[in-house]
PDB file of C-alpha atoms and ligand atoms in Angstrom:
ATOM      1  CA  UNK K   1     -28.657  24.390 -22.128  1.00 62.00           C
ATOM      2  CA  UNK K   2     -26.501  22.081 -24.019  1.00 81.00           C
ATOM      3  CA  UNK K   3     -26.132  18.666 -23.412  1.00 90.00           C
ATOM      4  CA  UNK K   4     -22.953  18.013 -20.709  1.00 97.00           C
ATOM      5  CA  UNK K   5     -20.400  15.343 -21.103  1.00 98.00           C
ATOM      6  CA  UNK K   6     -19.780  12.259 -18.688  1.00 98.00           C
ATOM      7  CA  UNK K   7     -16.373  11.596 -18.225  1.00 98.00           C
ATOM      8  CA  UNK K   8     -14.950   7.959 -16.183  1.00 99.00           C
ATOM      9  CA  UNK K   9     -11.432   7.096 -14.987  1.00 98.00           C
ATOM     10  CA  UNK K  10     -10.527   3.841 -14.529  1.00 98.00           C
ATOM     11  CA  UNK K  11      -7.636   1.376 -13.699  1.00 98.00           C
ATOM     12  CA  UNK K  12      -6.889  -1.180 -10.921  1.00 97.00           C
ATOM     13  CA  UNK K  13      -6.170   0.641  -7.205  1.00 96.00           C
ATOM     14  CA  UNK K  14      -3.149   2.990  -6.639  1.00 96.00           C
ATOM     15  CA  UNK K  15      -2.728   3.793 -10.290  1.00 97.00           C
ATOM     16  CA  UNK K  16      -4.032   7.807  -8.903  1.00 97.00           C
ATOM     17  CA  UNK K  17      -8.088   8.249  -9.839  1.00 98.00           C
ATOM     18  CA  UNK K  18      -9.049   9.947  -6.753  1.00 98.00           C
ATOM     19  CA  UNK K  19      -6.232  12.292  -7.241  1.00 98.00           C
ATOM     20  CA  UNK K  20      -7.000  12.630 -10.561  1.00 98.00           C
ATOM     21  CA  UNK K  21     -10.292  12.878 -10.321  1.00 98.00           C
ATOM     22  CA  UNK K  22      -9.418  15.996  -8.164  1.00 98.00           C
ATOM     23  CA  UNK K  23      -7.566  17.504 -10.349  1.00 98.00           C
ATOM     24  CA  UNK K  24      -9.007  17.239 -13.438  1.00 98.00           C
ATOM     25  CA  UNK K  25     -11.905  18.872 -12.436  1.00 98.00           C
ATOM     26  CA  UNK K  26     -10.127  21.604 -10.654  1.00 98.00           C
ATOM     27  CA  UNK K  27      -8.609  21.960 -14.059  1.00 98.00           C
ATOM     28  CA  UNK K  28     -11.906  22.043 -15.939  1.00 98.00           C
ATOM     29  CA  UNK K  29     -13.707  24.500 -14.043  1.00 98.00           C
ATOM     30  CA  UNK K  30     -10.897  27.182 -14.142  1.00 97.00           C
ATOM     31  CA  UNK K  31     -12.031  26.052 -17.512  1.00 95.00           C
ATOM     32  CA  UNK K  32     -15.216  27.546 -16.538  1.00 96.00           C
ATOM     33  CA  UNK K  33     -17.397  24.198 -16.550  1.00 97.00           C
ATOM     34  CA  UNK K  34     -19.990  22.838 -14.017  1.00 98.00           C
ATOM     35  CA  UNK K  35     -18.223  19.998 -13.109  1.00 98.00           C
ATOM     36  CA  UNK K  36     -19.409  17.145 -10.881  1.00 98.00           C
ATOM     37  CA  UNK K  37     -16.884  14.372  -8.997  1.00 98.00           C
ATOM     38  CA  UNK K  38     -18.355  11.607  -8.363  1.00 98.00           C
ATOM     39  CA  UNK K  39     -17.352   8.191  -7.820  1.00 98.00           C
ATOM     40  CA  UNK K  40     -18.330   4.177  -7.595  1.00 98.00           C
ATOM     41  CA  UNK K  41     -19.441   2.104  -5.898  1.00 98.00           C
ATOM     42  CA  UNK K  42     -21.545   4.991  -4.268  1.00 98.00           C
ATOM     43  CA  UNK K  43     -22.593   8.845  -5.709  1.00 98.00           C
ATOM     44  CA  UNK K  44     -25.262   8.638  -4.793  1.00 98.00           C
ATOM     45  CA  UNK K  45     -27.546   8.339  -1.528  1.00 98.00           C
ATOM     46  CA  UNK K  46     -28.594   5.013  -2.200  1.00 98.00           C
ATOM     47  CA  UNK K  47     -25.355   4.039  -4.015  1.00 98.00           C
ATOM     48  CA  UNK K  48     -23.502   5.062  -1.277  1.00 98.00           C
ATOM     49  CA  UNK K  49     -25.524   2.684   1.122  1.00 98.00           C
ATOM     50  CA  UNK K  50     -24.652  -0.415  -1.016  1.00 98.00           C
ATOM     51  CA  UNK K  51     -21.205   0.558  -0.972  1.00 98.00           C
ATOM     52  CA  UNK K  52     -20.880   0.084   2.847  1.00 98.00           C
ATOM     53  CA  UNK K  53     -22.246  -3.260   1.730  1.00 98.00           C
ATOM     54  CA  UNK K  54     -19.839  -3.898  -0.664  1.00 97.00           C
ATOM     55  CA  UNK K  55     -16.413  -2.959   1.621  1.00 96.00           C
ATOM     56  CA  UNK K  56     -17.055  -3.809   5.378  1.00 95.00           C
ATOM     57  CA  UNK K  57     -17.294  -6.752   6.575  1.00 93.00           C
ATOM     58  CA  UNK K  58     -15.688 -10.371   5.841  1.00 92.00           C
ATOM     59  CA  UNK K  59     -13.660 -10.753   2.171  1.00 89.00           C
ATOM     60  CA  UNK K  60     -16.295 -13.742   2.170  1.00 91.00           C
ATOM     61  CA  UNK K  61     -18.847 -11.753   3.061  1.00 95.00           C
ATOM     62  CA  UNK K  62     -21.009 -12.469  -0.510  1.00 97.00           C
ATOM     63  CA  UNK K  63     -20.704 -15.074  -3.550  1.00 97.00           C
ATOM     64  CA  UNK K  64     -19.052 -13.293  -7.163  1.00 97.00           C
ATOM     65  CA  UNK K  65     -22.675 -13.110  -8.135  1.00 98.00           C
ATOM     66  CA  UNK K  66     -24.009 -11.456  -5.334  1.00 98.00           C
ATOM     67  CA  UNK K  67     -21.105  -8.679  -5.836  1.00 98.00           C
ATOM     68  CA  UNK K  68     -21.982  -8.222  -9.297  1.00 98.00           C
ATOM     69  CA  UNK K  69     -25.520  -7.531  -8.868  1.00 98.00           C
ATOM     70  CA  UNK K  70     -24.638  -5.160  -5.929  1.00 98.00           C
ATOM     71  CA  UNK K  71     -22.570  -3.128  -8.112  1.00 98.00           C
ATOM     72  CA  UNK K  72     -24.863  -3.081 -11.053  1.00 98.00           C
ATOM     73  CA  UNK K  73     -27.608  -1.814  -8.406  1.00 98.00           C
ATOM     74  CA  UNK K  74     -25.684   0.693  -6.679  1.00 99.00           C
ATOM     75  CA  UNK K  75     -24.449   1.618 -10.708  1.00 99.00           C
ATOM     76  CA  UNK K  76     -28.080   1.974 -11.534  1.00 99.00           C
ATOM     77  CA  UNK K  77     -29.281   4.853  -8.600  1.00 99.00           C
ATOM     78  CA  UNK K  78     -25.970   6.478  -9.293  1.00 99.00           C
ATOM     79  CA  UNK K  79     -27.251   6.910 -13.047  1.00 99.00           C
ATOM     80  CA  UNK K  80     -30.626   8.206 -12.696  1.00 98.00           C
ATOM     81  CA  UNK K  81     -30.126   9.850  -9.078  1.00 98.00           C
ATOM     82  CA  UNK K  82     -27.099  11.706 -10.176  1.00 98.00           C
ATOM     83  CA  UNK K  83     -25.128  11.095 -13.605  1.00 98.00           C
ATOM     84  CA  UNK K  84     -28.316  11.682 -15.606  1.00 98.00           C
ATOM     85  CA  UNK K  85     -29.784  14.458 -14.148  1.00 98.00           C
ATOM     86  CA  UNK K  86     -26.658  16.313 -13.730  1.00 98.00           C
ATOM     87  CA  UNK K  87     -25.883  15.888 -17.503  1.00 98.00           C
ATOM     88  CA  UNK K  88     -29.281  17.167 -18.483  1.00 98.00           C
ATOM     89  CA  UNK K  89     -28.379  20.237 -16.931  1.00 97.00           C
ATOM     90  CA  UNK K  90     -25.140  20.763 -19.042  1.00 97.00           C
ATOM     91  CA  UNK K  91     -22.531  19.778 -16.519  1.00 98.00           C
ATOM     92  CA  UNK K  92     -19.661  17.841 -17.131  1.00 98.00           C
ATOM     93  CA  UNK K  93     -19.828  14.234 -14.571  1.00 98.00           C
ATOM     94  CA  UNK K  94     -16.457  12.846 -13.661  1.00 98.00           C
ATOM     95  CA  UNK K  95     -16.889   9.307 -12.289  1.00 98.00           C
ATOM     96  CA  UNK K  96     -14.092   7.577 -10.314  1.00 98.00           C
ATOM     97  CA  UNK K  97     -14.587   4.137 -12.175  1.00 98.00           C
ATOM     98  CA  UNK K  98     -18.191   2.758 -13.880  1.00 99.00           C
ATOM     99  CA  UNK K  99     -19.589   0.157 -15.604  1.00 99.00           C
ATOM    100  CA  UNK K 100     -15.303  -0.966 -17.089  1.00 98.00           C
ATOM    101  CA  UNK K 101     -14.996  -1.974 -13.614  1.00 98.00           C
ATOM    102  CA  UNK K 102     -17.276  -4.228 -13.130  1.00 98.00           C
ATOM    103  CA  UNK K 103     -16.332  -5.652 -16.664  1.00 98.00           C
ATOM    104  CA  UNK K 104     -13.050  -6.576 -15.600  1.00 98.00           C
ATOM    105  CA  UNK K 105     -13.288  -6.771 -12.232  1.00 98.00           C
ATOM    106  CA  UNK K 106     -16.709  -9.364 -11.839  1.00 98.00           C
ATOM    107  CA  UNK K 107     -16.574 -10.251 -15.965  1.00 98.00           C
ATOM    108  CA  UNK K 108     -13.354 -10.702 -16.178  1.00 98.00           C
ATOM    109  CA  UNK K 109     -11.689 -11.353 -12.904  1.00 97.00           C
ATOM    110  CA  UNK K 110     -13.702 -13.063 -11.205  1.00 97.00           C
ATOM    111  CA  UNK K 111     -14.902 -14.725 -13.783  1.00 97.00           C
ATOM    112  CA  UNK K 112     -18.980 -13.864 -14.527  1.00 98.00           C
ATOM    113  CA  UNK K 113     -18.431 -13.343 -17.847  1.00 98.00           C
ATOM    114  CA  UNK K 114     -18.287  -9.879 -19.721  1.00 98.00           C
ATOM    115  CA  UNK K 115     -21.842 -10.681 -21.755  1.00 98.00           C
ATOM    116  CA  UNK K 116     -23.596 -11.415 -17.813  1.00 98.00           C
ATOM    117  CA  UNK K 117     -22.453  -7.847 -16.978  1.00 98.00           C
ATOM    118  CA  UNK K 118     -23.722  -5.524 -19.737  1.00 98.00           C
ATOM    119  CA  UNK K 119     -26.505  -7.177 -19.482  1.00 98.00           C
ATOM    120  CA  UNK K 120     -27.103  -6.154 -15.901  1.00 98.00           C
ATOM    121  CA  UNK K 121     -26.052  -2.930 -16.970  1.00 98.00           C
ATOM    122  CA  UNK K 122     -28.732  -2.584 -19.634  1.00 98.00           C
ATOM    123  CA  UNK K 123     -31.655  -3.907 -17.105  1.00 98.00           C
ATOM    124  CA  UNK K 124     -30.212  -1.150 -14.466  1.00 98.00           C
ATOM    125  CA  UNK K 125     -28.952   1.636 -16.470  1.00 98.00           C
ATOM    126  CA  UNK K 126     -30.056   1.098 -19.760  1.00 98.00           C
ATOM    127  CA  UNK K 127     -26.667   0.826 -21.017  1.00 98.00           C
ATOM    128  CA  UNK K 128     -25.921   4.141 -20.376  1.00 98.00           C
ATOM    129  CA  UNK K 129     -22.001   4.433 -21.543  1.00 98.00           C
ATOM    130  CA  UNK K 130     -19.498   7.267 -21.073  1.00 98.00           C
ATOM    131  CA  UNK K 131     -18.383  10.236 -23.555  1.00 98.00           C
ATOM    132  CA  UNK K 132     -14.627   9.059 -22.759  1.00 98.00           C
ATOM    133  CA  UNK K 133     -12.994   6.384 -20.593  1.00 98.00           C
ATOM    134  CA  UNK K 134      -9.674   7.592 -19.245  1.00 98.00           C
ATOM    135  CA  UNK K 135      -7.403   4.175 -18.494  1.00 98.00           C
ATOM    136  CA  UNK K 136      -5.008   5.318 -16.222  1.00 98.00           C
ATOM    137  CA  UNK K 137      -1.755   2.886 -16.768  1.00 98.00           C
ATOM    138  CA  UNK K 138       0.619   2.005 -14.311  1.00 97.00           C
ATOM    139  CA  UNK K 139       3.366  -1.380 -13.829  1.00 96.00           C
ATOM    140  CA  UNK K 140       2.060  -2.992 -11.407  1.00 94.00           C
ATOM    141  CA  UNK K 141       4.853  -2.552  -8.628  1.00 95.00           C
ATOM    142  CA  UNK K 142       3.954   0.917  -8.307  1.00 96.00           C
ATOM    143  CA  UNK K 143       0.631   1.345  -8.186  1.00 95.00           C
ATOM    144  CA  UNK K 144       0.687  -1.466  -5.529  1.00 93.00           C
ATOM    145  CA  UNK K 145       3.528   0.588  -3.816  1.00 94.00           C
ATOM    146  CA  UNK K 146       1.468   3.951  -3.953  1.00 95.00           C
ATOM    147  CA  UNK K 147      -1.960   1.696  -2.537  1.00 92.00           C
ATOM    148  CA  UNK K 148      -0.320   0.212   0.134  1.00 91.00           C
ATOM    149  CA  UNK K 149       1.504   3.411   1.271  1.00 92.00           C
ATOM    150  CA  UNK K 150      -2.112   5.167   1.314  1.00 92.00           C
ATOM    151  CA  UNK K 151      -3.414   2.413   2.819  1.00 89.00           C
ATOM    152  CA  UNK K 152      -1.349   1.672   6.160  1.00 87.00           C
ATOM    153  CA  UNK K 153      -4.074   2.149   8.385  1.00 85.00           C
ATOM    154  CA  UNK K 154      -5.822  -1.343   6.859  1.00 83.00           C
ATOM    155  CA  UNK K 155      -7.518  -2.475   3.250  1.00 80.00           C
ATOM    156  CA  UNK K 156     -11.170  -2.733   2.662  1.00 88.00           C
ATOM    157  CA  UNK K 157     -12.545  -6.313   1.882  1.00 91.00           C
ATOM    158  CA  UNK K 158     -11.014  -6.246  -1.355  1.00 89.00           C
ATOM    159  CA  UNK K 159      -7.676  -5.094  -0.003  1.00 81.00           C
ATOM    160  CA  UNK K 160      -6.029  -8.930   0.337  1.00 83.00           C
ATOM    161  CA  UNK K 161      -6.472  -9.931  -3.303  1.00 90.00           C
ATOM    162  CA  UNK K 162      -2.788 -10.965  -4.665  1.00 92.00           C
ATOM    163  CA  UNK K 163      -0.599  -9.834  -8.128  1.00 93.00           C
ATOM    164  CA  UNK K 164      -2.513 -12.591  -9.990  1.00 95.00           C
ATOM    165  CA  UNK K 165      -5.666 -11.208  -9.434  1.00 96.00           C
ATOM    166  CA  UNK K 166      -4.551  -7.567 -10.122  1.00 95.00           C
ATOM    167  CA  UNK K 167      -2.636  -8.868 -13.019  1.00 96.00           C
ATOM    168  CA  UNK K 168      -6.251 -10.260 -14.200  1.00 97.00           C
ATOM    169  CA  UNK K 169      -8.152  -6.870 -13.768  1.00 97.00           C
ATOM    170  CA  UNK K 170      -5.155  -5.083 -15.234  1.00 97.00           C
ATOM    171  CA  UNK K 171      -5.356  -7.410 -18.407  1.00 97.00           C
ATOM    172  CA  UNK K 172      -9.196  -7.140 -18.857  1.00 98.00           C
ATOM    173  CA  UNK K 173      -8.758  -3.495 -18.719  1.00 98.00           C
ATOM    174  CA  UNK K 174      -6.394  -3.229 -21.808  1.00 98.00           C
ATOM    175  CA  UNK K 175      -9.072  -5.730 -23.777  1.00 98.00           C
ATOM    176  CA  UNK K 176     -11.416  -3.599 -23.261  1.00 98.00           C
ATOM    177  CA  UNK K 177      -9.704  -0.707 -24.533  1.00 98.00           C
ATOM    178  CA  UNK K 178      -8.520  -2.364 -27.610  1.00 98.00           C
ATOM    179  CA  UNK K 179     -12.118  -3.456 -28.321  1.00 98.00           C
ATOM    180  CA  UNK K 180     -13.307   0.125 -27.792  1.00 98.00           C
ATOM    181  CA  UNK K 181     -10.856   2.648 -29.094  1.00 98.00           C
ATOM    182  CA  UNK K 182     -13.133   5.333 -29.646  1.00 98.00           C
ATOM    183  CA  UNK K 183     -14.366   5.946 -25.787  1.00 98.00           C
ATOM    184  CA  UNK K 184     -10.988   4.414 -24.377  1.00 98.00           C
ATOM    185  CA  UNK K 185      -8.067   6.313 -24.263  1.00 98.00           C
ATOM    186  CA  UNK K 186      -5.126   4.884 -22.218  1.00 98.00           C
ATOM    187  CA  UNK K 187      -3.267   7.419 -20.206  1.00 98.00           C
ATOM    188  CA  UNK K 188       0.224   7.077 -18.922  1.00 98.00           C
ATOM    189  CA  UNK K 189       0.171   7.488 -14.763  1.00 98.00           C
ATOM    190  CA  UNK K 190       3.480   7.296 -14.341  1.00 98.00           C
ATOM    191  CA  UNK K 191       5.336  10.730 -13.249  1.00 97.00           C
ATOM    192  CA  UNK K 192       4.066  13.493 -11.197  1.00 98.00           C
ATOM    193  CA  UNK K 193       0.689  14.184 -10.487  1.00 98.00           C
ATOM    194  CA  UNK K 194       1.081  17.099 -12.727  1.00 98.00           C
ATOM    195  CA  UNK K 195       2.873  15.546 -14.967  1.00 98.00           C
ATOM    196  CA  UNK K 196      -0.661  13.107 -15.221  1.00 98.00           C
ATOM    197  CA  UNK K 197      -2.742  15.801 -15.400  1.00 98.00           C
ATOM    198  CA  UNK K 198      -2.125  17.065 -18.869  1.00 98.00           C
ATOM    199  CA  UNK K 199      -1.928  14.238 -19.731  1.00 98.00           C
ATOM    200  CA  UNK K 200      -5.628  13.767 -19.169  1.00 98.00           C
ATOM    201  CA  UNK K 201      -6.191  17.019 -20.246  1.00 98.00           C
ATOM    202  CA  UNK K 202      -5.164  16.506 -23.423  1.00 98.00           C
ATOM    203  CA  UNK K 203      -7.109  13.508 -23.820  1.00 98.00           C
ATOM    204  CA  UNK K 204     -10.382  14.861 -23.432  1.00 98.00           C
ATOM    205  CA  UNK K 205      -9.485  16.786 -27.038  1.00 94.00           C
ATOM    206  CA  UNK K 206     -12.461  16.642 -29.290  1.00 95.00           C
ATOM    207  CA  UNK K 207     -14.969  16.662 -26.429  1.00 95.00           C
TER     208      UNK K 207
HETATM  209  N1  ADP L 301       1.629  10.808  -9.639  1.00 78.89           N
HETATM  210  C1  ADP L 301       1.781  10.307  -8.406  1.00 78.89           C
HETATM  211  N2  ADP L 301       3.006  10.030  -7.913  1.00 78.89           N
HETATM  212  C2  ADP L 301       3.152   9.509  -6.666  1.00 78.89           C
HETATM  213  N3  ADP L 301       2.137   9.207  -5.834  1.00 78.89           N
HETATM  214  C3  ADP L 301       0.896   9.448  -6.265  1.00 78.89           C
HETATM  215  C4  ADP L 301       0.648   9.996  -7.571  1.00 78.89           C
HETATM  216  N4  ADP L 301      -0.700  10.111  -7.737  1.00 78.89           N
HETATM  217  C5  ADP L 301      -1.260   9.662  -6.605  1.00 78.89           C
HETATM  218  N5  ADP L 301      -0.318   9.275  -5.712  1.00 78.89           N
HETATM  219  C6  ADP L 301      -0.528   8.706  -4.356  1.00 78.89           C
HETATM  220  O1  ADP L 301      -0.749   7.308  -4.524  1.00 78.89           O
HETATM  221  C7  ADP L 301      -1.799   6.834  -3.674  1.00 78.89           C
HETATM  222  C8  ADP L 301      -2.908   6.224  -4.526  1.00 78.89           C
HETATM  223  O2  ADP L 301      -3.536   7.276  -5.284  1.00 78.89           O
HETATM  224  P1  ADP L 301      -5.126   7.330  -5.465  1.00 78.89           P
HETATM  225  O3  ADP L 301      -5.424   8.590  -6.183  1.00 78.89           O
HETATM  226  O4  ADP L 301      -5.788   7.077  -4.160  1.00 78.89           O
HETATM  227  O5  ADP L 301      -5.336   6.072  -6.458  1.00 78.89           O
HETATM  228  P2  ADP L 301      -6.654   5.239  -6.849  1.00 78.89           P
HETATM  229  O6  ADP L 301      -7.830   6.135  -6.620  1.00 78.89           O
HETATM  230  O7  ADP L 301      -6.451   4.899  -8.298  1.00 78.89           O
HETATM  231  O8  ADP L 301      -6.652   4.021  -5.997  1.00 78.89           O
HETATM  232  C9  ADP L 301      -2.237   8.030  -2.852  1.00 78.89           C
HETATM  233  O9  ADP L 301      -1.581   7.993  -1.601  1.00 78.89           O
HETATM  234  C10 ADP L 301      -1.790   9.236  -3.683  1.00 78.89           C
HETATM  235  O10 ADP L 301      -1.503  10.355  -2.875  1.00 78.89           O
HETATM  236  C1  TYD L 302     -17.041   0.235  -9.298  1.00 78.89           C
HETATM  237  C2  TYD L 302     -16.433  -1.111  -8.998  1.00 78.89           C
HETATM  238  C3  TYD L 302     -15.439  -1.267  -8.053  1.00 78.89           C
HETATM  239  N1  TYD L 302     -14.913  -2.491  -7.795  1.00 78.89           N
HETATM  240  C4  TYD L 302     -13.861  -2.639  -6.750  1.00 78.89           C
HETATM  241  C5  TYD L 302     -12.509  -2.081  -7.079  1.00 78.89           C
HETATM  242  C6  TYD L 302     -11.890  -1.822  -5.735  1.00 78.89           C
HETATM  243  O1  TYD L 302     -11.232  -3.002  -5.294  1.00 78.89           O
HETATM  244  C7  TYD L 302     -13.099  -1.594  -4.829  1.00 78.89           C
HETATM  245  C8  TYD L 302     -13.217  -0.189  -4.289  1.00 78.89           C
HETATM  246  O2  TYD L 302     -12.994   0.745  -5.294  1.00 78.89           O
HETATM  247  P1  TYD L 302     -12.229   2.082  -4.961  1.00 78.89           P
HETATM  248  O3  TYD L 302     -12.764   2.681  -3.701  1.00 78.89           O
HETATM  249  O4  TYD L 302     -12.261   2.908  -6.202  1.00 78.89           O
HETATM  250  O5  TYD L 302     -10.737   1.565  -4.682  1.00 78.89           O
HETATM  251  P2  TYD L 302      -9.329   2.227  -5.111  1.00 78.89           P
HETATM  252  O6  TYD L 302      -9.367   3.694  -4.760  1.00 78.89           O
HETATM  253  O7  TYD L 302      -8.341   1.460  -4.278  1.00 78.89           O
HETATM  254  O8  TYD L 302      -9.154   2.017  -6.559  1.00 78.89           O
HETATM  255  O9  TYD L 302     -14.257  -1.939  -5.588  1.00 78.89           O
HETATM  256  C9  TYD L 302     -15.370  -3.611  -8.443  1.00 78.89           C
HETATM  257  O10 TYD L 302     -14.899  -4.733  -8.197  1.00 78.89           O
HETATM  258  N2  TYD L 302     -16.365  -3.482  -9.375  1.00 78.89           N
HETATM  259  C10 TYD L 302     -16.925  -2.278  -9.680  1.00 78.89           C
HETATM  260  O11 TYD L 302     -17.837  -2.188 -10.534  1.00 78.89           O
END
């Protein structure tokens, strides 16, 4: 069985993952693929337990440190408990966000430090990195439009944060696909969800 392909999208909240993520791999096994959705924090069982962890409870519930270590542990069981295995067996593993999250989320952000986070990520996953990195782009307005109209019934604990801080993630996104052009591609969001979708599609060319 041939080796499959692990796939993550990422971008700040509202910019349309989940519904990508849906989509895309509705789109990949008509395809015919074995395709796997997963998603972080969580994906797996004990993944999913830290994520609780990570979104109830008080926005001051842990320290920036604390969080990144969480997510790097909860990154780590989703590797070898799910992404791993299930890419041994030939499928293809669509993550909603990985380790580019926590780079510009806790490394960039919040300030930890880009260096502090691989490193976790090499101690917990041994660096594992995607095939491809689909950057789903956005202006800002609207993807906080589209969050906040899916989330009327109340934000998790990092629902409060304000345009600076999204403006923050949103620029240590685009470093990091400058400095990384061959896993990165940046996908326009804007438009229908089909519209997105091959859009996507045709950036997964060559894999
Ligand atoms: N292309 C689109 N146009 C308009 N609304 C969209 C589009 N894609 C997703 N949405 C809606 O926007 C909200 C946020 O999308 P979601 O997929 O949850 O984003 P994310 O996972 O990136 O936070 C959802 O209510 C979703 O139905
Ligand atoms: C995976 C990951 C998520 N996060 C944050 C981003 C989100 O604010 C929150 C929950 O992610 P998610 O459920 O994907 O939120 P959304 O669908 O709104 O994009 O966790 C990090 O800060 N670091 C990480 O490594």
């Amino acid at each position: 069985m041939a080796r499959g392909r692990f796939i993550s999208l990422e971008g700040g909240e509202g910019v349309g993952k989940s519904t990508q993520l849906r989509a895309l791999a509705a789109a990949l096994r008509a395809r015919g693929h074995d395709v796997i959705e997963t998603r972080e924090p969580g994906g797996s069982a004990g993944a999913e337990a830290i994520r609780s962890l990570l979104l109830d409870g008080d926005a001051g519930r842990w320290t920036a440190g604390a969080e990144a270590l969480l997510f790097a542990a909860a990154r780590a069981d989703h590797v070898a408990k799910t992404i791993l295995p299930a890419v041994a067996r030939g499928a293809w593993v669509l993550s909603d966000r990985f380790l580019d999250s926590s780079l510009a989320y806790q490394g960039g952000a919040d300030g930890i430090g880009e260096a502090a986070i691989r490193q976790l990520h090499q101690v917990g996953s041994d660096g594992l990195m995607p095939d491809r990195t689909l950057l789903l782009a956005l202006p800002a307005e609207e993807a906080a439009a589209r969050a906040a109209a899916r989330d009327r019934d109340g934000a998790d604990r990092f629902g409060g944060r304000d345009a600076a801080y999204h403006a923050r993630v949103a620029a240590a996104f685009a470093a990091l696909a400058a400095g990384d052009p061959a896993r990165f591609r940046i996908v326009d969001a804007t438009g229908t969800a089909d519209d997105v979708t091959a859009r996507l599609l045709a950036a997964l060319e060559g894999l």
